[in-house]
Coordinates of C-alpha atoms in Angstrom, one line a residue:
Chain A
M1 CA -22.5 32.9 -15.2
T2 CA -19.0 32.0 -16.4
T3 CA -18.4 29.7 -13.4
S4 CA -21.7 27.9 -14.0
W5 CA -20.7 27.5 -17.7
I6 CA -17.3 26.1 -16.7
I7 CA -18.9 23.7 -14.2
Q8 CA -21.3 22.4 -16.8
A9 CA -18.7 22.0 -19.5
T10 CA -16.5 20.1 -17.1
D11 CA -19.3 17.9 -15.9
F12 CA -20.1 17.1 -19.6
L13 CA -16.5 16.2 -20.2
A14 CA -16.4 14.1 -17.0
A15 CA -19.6 12.2 -18.1
F16 CA -17.9 11.4 -21.4
L17 CA -14.7 10.3 -19.8
F18 CA -16.5 8.0 -17.4
I19 CA -18.3 6.2 -20.2
Y20 CA -15.3 6.0 -22.4
G21 CA -13.2 4.8 -19.4
L22 CA -15.7 2.0 -18.6
K23 CA -15.7 1.1 -22.3
R24 CA -11.9 0.7 -22.2
M25 CA -12.1 -1.3 -19.0
S26 CA -14.1 -3.9 -20.8
S27 CA -11.1 -5.3 -22.6
P28 CA -8.0 -6.7 -20.8
V29 CA -5.8 -4.9 -23.3
T30 CA -7.1 -1.4 -22.6
A31 CA -8.4 -1.9 -19.1
R32 CA -5.5 -0.2 -17.4
S33 CA -5.9 3.0 -19.4
G34 CA -9.6 2.8 -18.8
I35 CA -9.4 3.5 -15.1
R36 CA -7.0 6.3 -15.7
V37 CA -9.4 7.9 -18.2
A38 CA -12.2 7.7 -15.7
G39 CA -9.8 9.0 -13.0
Y40 CA -9.1 12.2 -15.0
G41 CA -12.8 12.7 -15.4
M42 CA -13.3 12.5 -11.7
L43 CA -10.4 14.8 -11.0
L44 CA -11.8 17.4 -13.3
A45 CA -15.3 17.1 -11.9
M46 CA -14.0 17.5 -8.3
L47 CA -11.9 20.5 -9.1
A48 CA -14.9 22.1 -10.9
G49 CA -16.9 21.3 -7.8
F50 CA -15.0 24.0 -5.9
L51 CA -16.5 26.6 -8.2
Y52 CA -19.8 26.0 -6.5
V53 CA -18.3 28.5 -4.0
F54 CA -19.3 31.3 -6.3
G55 CA -22.9 30.2 -6.7
V56 CA -24.1 29.6 -3.1
G57 CA -27.5 31.0 -2.1
P58 CA -27.9 34.1 0.2
E59 CA -28.9 32.0 3.3
A60 CA -25.6 30.0 3.0
Q61 CA -23.4 33.0 2.4
P62 CA -22.6 33.8 6.0
H63 CA -21.4 30.2 6.5
L64 CA -19.3 30.0 3.4
T65 CA -15.9 30.2 5.0
M66 CA -16.7 27.6 7.5
N67 CA -18.4 25.3 4.8
F68 CA -15.4 25.7 2.6
A69 CA -13.0 24.7 5.4
L70 CA -15.2 21.7 6.3
T71 CA -15.3 20.6 2.6
V72 CA -11.6 20.8 2.2
G73 CA -11.0 19.0 5.5
A74 CA -13.5 16.2 4.8
L75 CA -12.1 15.7 1.3
F76 CA -8.6 15.6 2.7
I77 CA -9.4 13.1 5.5
G78 CA -11.6 10.9 3.3
I79 CA -9.2 10.7 0.4
G80 CA -6.1 10.2 2.7
W81 CA -7.8 7.5 4.7
A82 CA -9.2 5.5 1.8
W83 CA -6.0 5.9 -0.3
R84 CA -3.8 4.5 2.4
G85 CA -6.3 1.7 3.1
G86 CA -6.6 0.8 -0.6
K87 CA -2.8 0.7 -1.0
K88 CA -2.1 -1.4 2.1
V89 CA -4.7 -4.1 1.7
A90 CA -3.7 -7.5 0.4
L91 CA -5.1 -8.3 -3.0
T92 CA -6.9 -11.3 -1.7
D93 CA -8.9 -8.9 0.5
M94 CA -10.1 -6.8 -2.5
P95 CA -13.7 -8.0 -2.5
Q96 CA -14.4 -6.6 0.9
M97 CA -12.7 -3.4 0.0
V98 CA -15.1 -3.0 -2.9
A99 CA -17.9 -3.6 -0.5
L100 CA -16.6 -1.0 1.9
Y101 CA -16.0 1.7 -0.6
N102 CA -19.3 1.0 -2.2
G103 CA -21.0 1.5 1.2
M104 CA -19.2 4.8 1.5
G105 CA -20.7 6.0 -1.8
G106 CA -24.2 4.8 -0.7
G107 CA -23.7 6.7 2.6
A108 CA -22.7 9.9 0.7
A109 CA -25.8 9.6 -1.5
G110 CA -27.9 9.2 1.6
A111 CA -26.2 12.2 3.2
I112 CA -27.0 14.4 0.2
A113 CA -30.6 13.5 0.4
A114 CA -30.5 14.2 4.2
V115 CA -29.1 17.7 3.6
E116 CA -31.7 18.4 1.1
L117 CA -34.5 17.2 3.4
L118 CA -33.0 19.1 6.4
G119 CA -32.8 22.3 4.4
G120 CA -36.3 21.9 3.1
K121 CA -34.9 22.4 -0.4
A122 CA -37.2 20.0 -2.2
D123 CA -39.8 22.4 -3.4
N124 CA -42.3 20.2 -5.2
A125 CA -43.9 16.8 -4.8
V126 CA -41.7 15.1 -7.5
H127 CA -38.5 16.4 -6.0
L128 CA -39.5 15.4 -2.5
A129 CA -40.5 11.9 -3.6
V130 CA -37.2 11.4 -5.5
T131 CA -35.3 12.7 -2.5
L132 CA -37.0 10.3 -0.2
V133 CA -36.4 7.3 -2.5
G134 CA -32.8 8.3 -2.9
A135 CA -32.4 8.6 0.8
V136 CA -33.8 5.0 1.4
I137 CA -31.7 3.4 -1.3
G138 CA -28.5 5.2 -0.3
S139 CA -29.0 4.3 3.4
V140 CA -29.8 0.7 2.7
S141 CA -26.8 0.4 0.4
F142 CA -24.6 2.0 3.1
S143 CA -25.5 -0.3 6.0
G144 CA -26.0 -3.3 3.8
S145 CA -22.5 -2.9 2.2
L146 CA -20.9 -2.5 5.6
I147 CA -22.4 -5.8 6.8
A148 CA -21.2 -7.4 3.5
W149 CA -17.8 -6.1 4.2
A150 CA -17.8 -7.4 7.8
K151 CA -18.9 -10.8 6.6
L152 CA -16.2 -11.1 3.9
D153 CA -13.6 -9.8 6.3
G154 CA -14.5 -12.5 8.7
R155 CA -15.8 -10.2 11.4
I156 CA -19.2 -11.7 11.2
N157 CA -18.9 -15.4 10.6
K158 CA -22.4 -16.9 10.9
P159 CA -25.5 -15.8 9.1
W160 CA -27.8 -14.3 11.7
R161 CA -31.5 -15.0 11.3
V162 CA -34.6 -15.5 13.3
N163 CA -37.8 -17.4 12.4
G164 CA -40.1 -15.3 10.3
Q165 CA -37.3 -12.8 9.5
H166 CA -38.9 -12.0 6.1
I167 CA -42.0 -10.7 8.0
Y168 CA -39.9 -8.6 10.3
N169 CA -37.9 -7.2 7.4
A170 CA -41.1 -6.4 5.5
I171 CA -42.5 -4.6 8.6
V172 CA -39.3 -2.6 9.0
L173 CA -39.4 -1.7 5.3
L174 CA -43.0 -0.6 5.6
I175 CA -42.2 1.5 8.7
T176 CA -39.4 3.1 6.7
L177 CA -41.8 4.0 3.9
A178 CA -44.4 5.3 6.4
L179 CA -41.8 7.5 8.0
G180 CA -40.8 8.8 4.5
I181 CA -44.4 9.8 4.0
A182 CA -44.5 11.3 7.5
V183 CA -41.4 13.4 6.6
A184 CA -43.1 14.5 3.4
V185 CA -46.4 15.6 4.9
G186 CA -45.2 16.4 8.4
V187 CA -46.6 15.3 11.7
P188 CA -48.1 18.0 14.0
G189 CA -46.1 18.4 17.2
V190 CA -43.0 16.5 15.9
P191 CA -40.1 18.6 14.6
T192 CA -39.3 17.6 11.0
N193 CA -35.6 17.1 11.9
V194 CA -36.5 14.5 14.5
L195 CA -38.7 12.7 11.9
I196 CA -35.8 12.8 9.4
A197 CA -33.4 11.3 11.9
I198 CA -35.7 8.5 12.8
F199 CA -36.4 7.9 9.1
F200 CA -32.7 7.5 8.3
G201 CA -32.2 5.4 11.4
I202 CA -34.9 2.9 10.4
A203 CA -33.6 2.8 6.8
L204 CA -30.1 1.9 8.0
I205 CA -31.5 -0.8 10.3
Y206 CA -33.4 -2.2 7.3
G207 CA -30.1 -2.5 5.4
V208 CA -28.6 -4.5 8.3
M209 CA -31.6 -6.8 8.6
A210 CA -31.8 -7.5 4.9
T211 CA -28.1 -8.4 4.7
M212 CA -27.5 -10.3 7.9
P213 CA -29.3 -13.6 7.0
I214 CA -27.4 -13.9 3.7
G215 CA -24.5 -16.4 3.8
G216 CA -20.9 -15.5 2.9
A217 CA -21.0 -17.4 -0.3
D218 CA -23.7 -15.2 -1.7
M219 CA -21.9 -12.0 -0.9
P220 CA -20.7 -11.4 -4.5
V221 CA -24.2 -11.1 -5.7
V222 CA -25.2 -8.9 -2.8
I223 CA -22.2 -6.6 -3.3
S224 CA -23.0 -6.3 -7.0
L225 CA -26.6 -5.5 -6.1
Y226 CA -25.6 -2.8 -3.6
N227 CA -23.2 -1.4 -6.2
A228 CA -26.1 -1.0 -8.6
L229 CA -28.3 0.5 -5.8
T230 CA -25.6 3.0 -4.9
G231 CA -25.4 4.0 -8.6
L232 CA -29.2 4.4 -8.7
A233 CA -29.1 6.6 -5.5
V234 CA -26.4 8.7 -7.0
G235 CA -28.4 9.1 -10.2
L236 CA -31.5 10.2 -8.2
D237 CA -29.3 12.6 -6.2
G238 CA -28.1 14.0 -9.6
F239 CA -31.8 14.8 -10.4
I240 CA -32.3 16.4 -7.0
L241 CA -29.2 18.6 -7.4
Q242 CA -29.9 19.1 -11.2
N243 CA -26.4 17.7 -12.0
P244 CA -26.4 15.7 -15.2
A245 CA -22.9 14.2 -14.5
L246 CA -24.3 12.6 -11.4
M247 CA -27.4 11.5 -13.2
I248 CA -25.5 9.9 -16.1
A249 CA -22.7 8.3 -14.0
G250 CA -25.1 7.0 -11.4
M251 CA -27.5 5.5 -13.9
V252 CA -24.8 3.9 -16.0
V253 CA -23.5 2.2 -12.9
G254 CA -27.0 1.4 -11.8
S255 CA -27.8 -0.5 -15.0
A256 CA -24.3 -2.0 -15.4
G257 CA -24.4 -3.2 -11.8
T258 CA -27.9 -4.7 -12.3
L259 CA -26.7 -6.6 -15.4
L260 CA -23.6 -7.9 -13.5
T261 CA -25.8 -9.0 -10.6
L262 CA -28.1 -11.0 -13.0
L263 CA -25.1 -12.6 -14.7
M264 CA -23.7 -13.7 -11.4
A265 CA -27.0 -15.1 -10.1
K266 CA -27.4 -16.9 -13.4
A267 CA -23.9 -18.5 -13.0
M268 CA -25.1 -19.9 -9.7
N269 CA -28.4 -21.0 -11.3
R270 CA -30.4 -19.0 -9.0
S271 CA -32.6 -15.9 -9.3
V272 CA -31.6 -12.8 -7.4
A273 CA -34.8 -13.1 -5.3
N274 CA -33.7 -16.6 -4.4
V275 CA -30.3 -15.3 -3.2
L276 CA -31.9 -12.5 -1.2
F277 CA -34.7 -14.4 0.4
S278 CA -34.0 -18.2 0.4
N279 CA -31.0 -17.9 2.7
F280 CA -29.3 -21.2 1.7
G281 CA -26.2 -19.3 0.9
D282 CA -24.6 -20.4 4.1
V283 CA -24.1 -23.7 2.4
S284 CA -20.8 -22.3 1.2
I285 CA -19.8 -22.4 -2.4
E286 CA -16.3 -23.1 -1.4
S287 CA -17.0 -24.7 1.9
E288 CA -13.9 -26.1 3.7
G289 CA -16.2 -28.9 5.1
E290 CA -14.7 -32.3 5.2
I291 CA -16.8 -35.5 4.9
A292 CA -15.5 -38.6 6.7
G293 CA -15.3 -41.5 4.4
S294 CA -13.0 -43.4 2.0
M295 CA -11.2 -40.8 0.1
K296 CA -7.8 -41.7 -1.2
A297 CA -5.1 -39.6 0.3
V298 CA -2.1 -39.0 -2.0
E299 CA 1.3 -37.6 -1.2
A300 CA 2.1 -34.2 -2.8
S301 CA 5.2 -35.5 -4.4
D302 CA 3.4 -38.4 -6.1
A303 CA 0.7 -36.1 -7.5
A304 CA 3.5 -33.7 -8.7
V305 CA 5.3 -36.4 -10.5
A306 CA 2.1 -37.6 -12.2
M307 CA 1.6 -34.0 -13.5
R308 CA 5.2 -33.8 -14.6
Y309 CA 4.7 -36.7 -16.9
A310 CA 1.2 -35.7 -18.1
G311 CA 0.6 -34.1 -21.5
K312 CA -2.0 -31.7 -20.4
V313 CA -3.0 -30.4 -17.0
I314 CA -6.0 -28.2 -16.2
I315 CA -6.0 -26.3 -12.9
V316 CA -9.2 -25.3 -11.2
P317 CA -8.6 -22.8 -8.4
G318 CA -11.1 -21.8 -5.7
Y319 CA -11.3 -19.7 -2.6
G320 CA -8.9 -22.1 -0.8
L321 CA -6.1 -20.7 -3.1
A322 CA -6.9 -17.2 -1.9
A323 CA -7.2 -18.3 1.7
A324 CA -3.8 -20.0 1.6
Q325 CA -2.2 -17.1 -0.3
A326 CA -0.7 -19.8 -2.6
Q327 CA -1.1 -18.0 -6.0
Q328 CA 2.7 -17.2 -6.3
K329 CA 3.7 -20.8 -5.5
L330 CA 1.1 -22.1 -7.9
Y331 CA 2.4 -20.1 -10.8
E332 CA 6.0 -21.2 -9.9
F333 CA 4.8 -24.8 -10.0
V334 CA 3.0 -24.2 -13.3
K335 CA 6.3 -22.7 -14.8
T336 CA 8.2 -25.8 -13.7
L337 CA 5.6 -28.0 -15.5
Q338 CA 5.7 -25.8 -18.6
A339 CA 9.5 -26.0 -18.6
A340 CA 9.1 -29.8 -18.7
G341 CA 6.8 -29.5 -21.7
V342 CA 3.4 -30.0 -20.1
E343 CA 0.5 -28.0 -21.5
V344 CA -1.1 -26.1 -18.5
K345 CA -4.4 -24.2 -18.4
F346 CA -6.4 -22.6 -15.8
A347 CA -10.2 -23.1 -15.7
I348 CA -12.2 -20.5 -13.8
H349 CA -15.7 -21.1 -12.7
P350 CA -17.8 -17.8 -12.8
V351 CA -18.5 -18.0 -9.0
A352 CA -15.2 -19.4 -7.8
G353 CA -13.9 -17.3 -5.0
R354 CA -15.7 -14.5 -3.4
M355 CA -16.5 -12.4 -6.4
P356 CA -16.8 -13.0 -10.1
G357 CA -13.4 -12.8 -11.6
H358 CA -11.8 -13.1 -8.1
M359 CA -9.6 -15.9 -9.3
D360 CA -8.6 -14.0 -12.4
V361 CA -7.3 -11.2 -10.2
L362 CA -5.6 -13.6 -7.9
L363 CA -3.8 -15.3 -10.7
A364 CA -3.0 -12.0 -12.4
E365 CA -1.3 -10.9 -9.2
A366 CA 1.0 -13.9 -9.3
G367 CA 1.8 -12.9 -12.9
V368 CA -0.1 -15.6 -14.7
P369 CA -0.7 -14.3 -18.3
Y370 CA -4.4 -14.0 -19.0
D371 CA -4.3 -16.1 -22.1
L372 CA -3.7 -19.2 -20.0
I373 CA -7.0 -18.6 -18.2
A374 CA -10.1 -20.1 -19.7
E375 CA -13.8 -19.6 -18.7
L376 CA -16.2 -22.4 -18.0
D377 CA -17.8 -22.5 -21.5
E378 CA -14.4 -22.5 -23.3
V379 CA -12.8 -25.2 -21.3
N380 CA -15.5 -27.6 -20.2
D381 CA -15.3 -29.9 -23.2
E382 CA -11.6 -30.2 -22.8
F383 CA -11.6 -32.1 -19.6
K384 CA -12.4 -35.4 -21.4
G385 CA -9.0 -35.5 -23.1
T386 CA -7.1 -34.1 -20.2
D387 CA -4.6 -36.2 -18.3
V388 CA -4.7 -34.4 -14.9
A389 CA -7.2 -32.0 -13.4
L390 CA -5.8 -30.2 -10.3
V391 CA -8.5 -28.7 -8.0
I392 CA -7.1 -26.3 -5.5
G393 CA -9.4 -25.2 -2.7
A394 CA -12.6 -25.4 -4.8
N395 CA -15.5 -27.6 -3.9
D396 CA -19.1 -27.0 -5.0
V397 CA -18.0 -25.6 -8.4
V398 CA -16.6 -29.1 -9.3
N399 CA -19.3 -31.2 -7.5
P400 CA -20.8 -33.6 -10.0
A401 CA -24.0 -33.7 -7.8
A402 CA -25.0 -30.5 -9.5
R403 CA -25.4 -32.5 -12.7
T404 CA -27.0 -35.6 -11.3
D405 CA -28.5 -35.3 -7.8
K406 CA -31.8 -33.5 -7.9
S407 CA -32.0 -33.3 -4.1
S408 CA -28.7 -31.4 -3.8
P409 CA -29.1 -27.7 -3.1
I410 CA -26.7 -26.9 -5.9
Y411 CA -28.5 -29.1 -8.5
G412 CA -28.6 -27.4 -11.9
M413 CA -25.6 -25.1 -11.3
P414 CA -23.2 -25.3 -14.2
I415 CA -20.0 -26.9 -12.9
L416 CA -16.6 -27.6 -14.3
N417 CA -16.5 -31.2 -15.4
V418 CA -13.2 -32.1 -13.8
D419 CA -14.4 -35.7 -13.1
Y420 CA -14.2 -36.4 -16.8
A421 CA -10.4 -36.0 -16.7
N422 CA -8.3 -39.2 -16.5
Q423 CA -6.9 -38.3 -13.1
V424 CA -8.1 -35.7 -10.6
Y425 CA -6.0 -34.3 -7.7
V426 CA -7.7 -32.2 -5.0
L427 CA -5.7 -30.0 -2.7
K428 CA -7.6 -29.4 0.5
R429 CA -6.9 -28.1 3.9
G430 CA -6.8 -30.7 6.7
K431 CA -9.8 -32.9 7.5
G432 CA -12.3 -31.7 10.0
K433 CA -11.5 -28.0 9.4
G434 CA -14.1 -25.4 8.8
Y435 CA -17.8 -26.2 8.6
A436 CA -19.4 -29.0 6.7
G437 CA -20.7 -28.2 3.2
V438 CA -22.6 -30.2 0.6
E439 CA -21.2 -33.7 0.1
N440 CA -18.9 -33.8 -2.9
A441 CA -19.0 -37.1 -4.8
L442 CA -15.9 -36.0 -6.7
F443 CA -13.8 -36.6 -3.6
Y444 CA -14.9 -40.3 -3.5
A445 CA -14.4 -41.0 -7.2
D446 CA -12.0 -43.7 -8.2
N447 CA -9.9 -41.4 -10.3
T448 CA -9.6 -38.8 -7.5
G449 CA -6.6 -38.4 -5.2
M450 CA -6.8 -36.1 -2.2
V451 CA -3.7 -34.1 -1.2
Y452 CA -4.3 -32.8 2.3
G453 CA -2.5 -29.8 3.8
D454 CA -2.1 -26.1 3.4
A455 CA -2.2 -25.4 -0.4
R456 CA 1.0 -23.2 -0.2
E457 CA 3.1 -25.9 1.6
T458 CA 1.7 -28.6 -0.7
L459 CA 2.8 -26.6 -3.8
V460 CA 6.2 -26.0 -2.3
K461 CA 6.6 -29.8 -1.9
M462 CA 5.3 -30.3 -5.5
I463 CA 7.8 -27.8 -6.9
A464 CA 10.6 -29.6 -5.1
A465 CA 9.4 -33.0 -6.3
V466 CA 9.4 -31.9 -10.0
K467 CA 12.8 -30.3 -9.7
D468 CA 14.2 -33.4 -8.1
L469 CA 13.4 -35.3 -11.3
G470 CA 15.8 -33.1 -13.1
G471 CA 15.6 -30.8 -16.1
D472 CA 14.1 -32.0 -19.3
A473 CA 13.9 -35.7 -19.1
A474 CA 11.6 -36.9 -21.8
A475 CA 8.1 -37.7 -20.7
Chain B
M1 CA -26.9 35.7 -20.8
T2 CA -29.1 33.3 -18.9
V3 CA -29.0 29.7 -19.8
E4 CA -32.0 27.6 -18.8
T5 CA -30.4 24.6 -17.0
G6 CA -33.3 22.9 -15.4
I7 CA -33.5 19.2 -16.0
V8 CA -37.1 18.4 -15.4
G9 CA -39.8 15.9 -16.3
F10 CA -39.2 14.0 -19.5
V11 CA -35.8 15.4 -20.1
A12 CA -34.6 13.8 -16.9
L13 CA -36.3 10.5 -17.9
Y14 CA -34.6 10.6 -21.3
I15 CA -31.2 11.1 -19.7
F16 CA -31.9 8.2 -17.3
M17 CA -33.1 5.9 -20.1
L18 CA -30.1 6.6 -22.4
A19 CA -27.7 6.3 -19.5
A20 CA -29.2 3.0 -18.4
F21 CA -28.9 1.5 -22.0
T22 CA -25.3 2.8 -22.2
G23 CA -24.3 1.0 -19.0
Y24 CA -26.0 -2.1 -20.1
E25 CA -24.2 -2.1 -23.5
V26 CA -20.8 -1.2 -22.1
I27 CA -20.8 -4.0 -19.5
G28 CA -22.6 -6.5 -21.7
R29 CA -19.4 -7.3 -23.7
V30 CA -17.1 -7.6 -20.8
P31 CA -15.3 -11.0 -20.4
A32 CA -15.7 -12.7 -16.9
I33 CA -12.0 -12.2 -16.3
L34 CA -12.7 -8.5 -15.8
H35 CA -15.8 -8.7 -13.7
T36 CA -14.2 -7.9 -10.4
P37 CA -12.1 -5.0 -11.7
L38 CA -15.1 -3.8 -13.5
M39 CA -17.3 -3.9 -10.5
S40 CA -14.6 -2.0 -8.7
G41 CA -14.3 0.4 -11.6
S42 CA -18.0 1.2 -11.7
N43 CA -17.8 1.5 -7.9
F44 CA -15.2 4.2 -8.5
V45 CA -17.4 6.0 -11.1
H46 CA -20.4 6.4 -8.7
G47 CA -17.9 8.1 -6.5
I48 CA -18.9 11.2 -8.5
V49 CA -21.4 11.5 -5.7
V50 CA -18.7 13.4 -3.8
V51 CA -19.2 16.4 -6.1
G52 CA -22.9 16.4 -5.1
A53 CA -21.9 16.2 -1.5
M54 CA -19.5 19.1 -2.0
Y55 CA -22.4 21.1 -3.4
A56 CA -24.7 20.2 -0.6
L57 CA -22.1 21.1 2.1
L58 CA -21.1 24.4 0.5
N59 CA -24.8 25.4 0.4
A60 CA -25.5 24.3 4.0
S61 CA -27.0 26.9 6.2
T62 CA -27.7 25.2 9.5
T63 CA -25.5 23.0 11.9
P64 CA -27.4 19.8 11.2
E65 CA -26.9 20.3 7.4
Q66 CA -23.2 21.0 8.0
V67 CA -22.7 17.9 10.1
V68 CA -24.5 15.6 7.6
G69 CA -22.7 17.4 4.7
V70 CA -19.3 16.8 6.2
I71 CA -20.2 13.1 6.6
G72 CA -21.3 13.0 3.0
V73 CA -18.2 14.6 1.6
F74 CA -16.0 12.3 3.8
L75 CA -17.8 9.2 2.6
G76 CA -17.8 10.3 -1.0
A77 CA -14.1 11.2 -1.0
A78 CA -13.4 7.7 0.5
N79 CA -15.5 6.1 -2.3
V80 CA -13.5 8.0 -5.0
A81 CA -10.0 7.4 -3.5
G82 CA -10.5 3.8 -2.4
G83 CA -12.4 2.9 -5.6
Y84 CA -9.6 4.3 -7.7
V85 CA -6.7 2.7 -5.8
V86 CA -8.3 -0.7 -5.6
T87 CA -9.2 -0.8 -9.3
E88 CA -5.9 0.5 -10.5
R89 CA -4.0 -2.1 -8.4
M90 CA -6.1 -4.9 -9.8
L91 CA -5.8 -3.8 -13.4
D92 CA -2.0 -3.2 -13.1
M93 CA -1.6 -6.9 -12.7
F94 CA -3.2 -7.8 -16.0
K95 CA -0.6 -8.7 -18.7
S96 CA -0.3 -11.2 -21.5
S97 CA 2.4 -13.7 -22.0
N98 CA 2.3 -12.8 -25.6
P99 CA 0.7 -9.4 -26.4
A100 CA 0.7 -10.1 -30.1
R101 CA -1.7 -13.1 -29.6
K102 CA -5.4 -12.4 -29.3

């Protein structure tokens, strides 16, 4: 009795700490303490989890020593492996790590449902139905997140799809549901464990098939969706296990993740259904595609000097900045401009990069103070009076076609109005690299100069060019 | 002393509903600058699934249950540890040029 009371009190405290931690994470000032608060909650809940040892049922008693050893071993390996992986990975690779660890959570949720099904522990219809739903959601989130991880990590480069894929996907989903019912009612002559194994296998295949056709640029929305789904599966598992901490934490993440998914899809001016089923996402948001034509190439040093003598510069970073690992050099360049009295701001499009806020993290890594960073709504009216807009490795998020060209696939998406600035410089990797994206009229505009080359090397040249001009010559 | 701990029927639905609104409200006021760390942070929070996996494994009584249980605890533990490290590393980089402002 005492141990069960301790477990419940700890879980209650953990649930409080999770919500309070998330709340603190919602402001940049308190965010760092927020994750620690949630971390303490997790530590407490996990330590209390060992008290389950004192409450195991009679049929599991003979296996207790073995189970305890397995639990400790699996915890040790899982934590050690992920801790090392999370510490080692470069900050630009964070989005795929979120996808990976999210998939792990989904897999764990699916595994819990599997154990309950294998042990025949769901004793009434509601319990059984919730277990089956949790199993499907957890499994789909697991395999889907792993595909998202592979895509972001560059292990799968092309969307993979066949004609009529929606129909095949729908069929696979229906088979999954049918197998779920088969598991529930039983099929004469087929062992239940075999049915359960097939059921999970098909659910995992569905996750792969649903994610494969979606292009890399849409992965942020997909990861956010799977994050929400994992939360939902965890919440349902909490109901199965009668654990309110899981129910609350899972459902909080489920709804928060859903909201985040909707916000992201809205920023791209698309519905979530459109992202999942229309498959145009391979027209990359930050495509490296190059269009042959009359774009004006500009030397890095000329562009740098122009910015040195400008009154105000707004910088628009995109995925290219992350790909070139140029964030440190960029901030160094910004500091030389600031030293020369130029007002510098960063404008971040909601879907720049691979995840919402990806650019913010990247700039934060370089040490850029967050009050220099402005969001689309705050900054969009400022471009008109700005001397120079510097676009680094961003493409579709600054494409004026989204405002004017109804035939463009990105028509209607809110963009940063960099073309209203007096002068625009665009840093791009060399011509003919990567795959072709949507044509960008900005690159052909009269007030646009293209600076070709690796963003990092270009910025090094720019820093040198500004320094050559000498200290604080009046503009 | 026996405490009735079953969470059934409408009580479960109440918990789910209130938790859903809580999540919605907490995230609703987050600036875009924190979206990625927050996605990562909520990813960490659903790592609580590891506790459920521990319960399932400790109560396993057959080999298939043990095998799946071990997979569950391993995956859940990775979710917790990875989610925490990644989120903390991201948030550690946030700082203001002038903390007094804003």
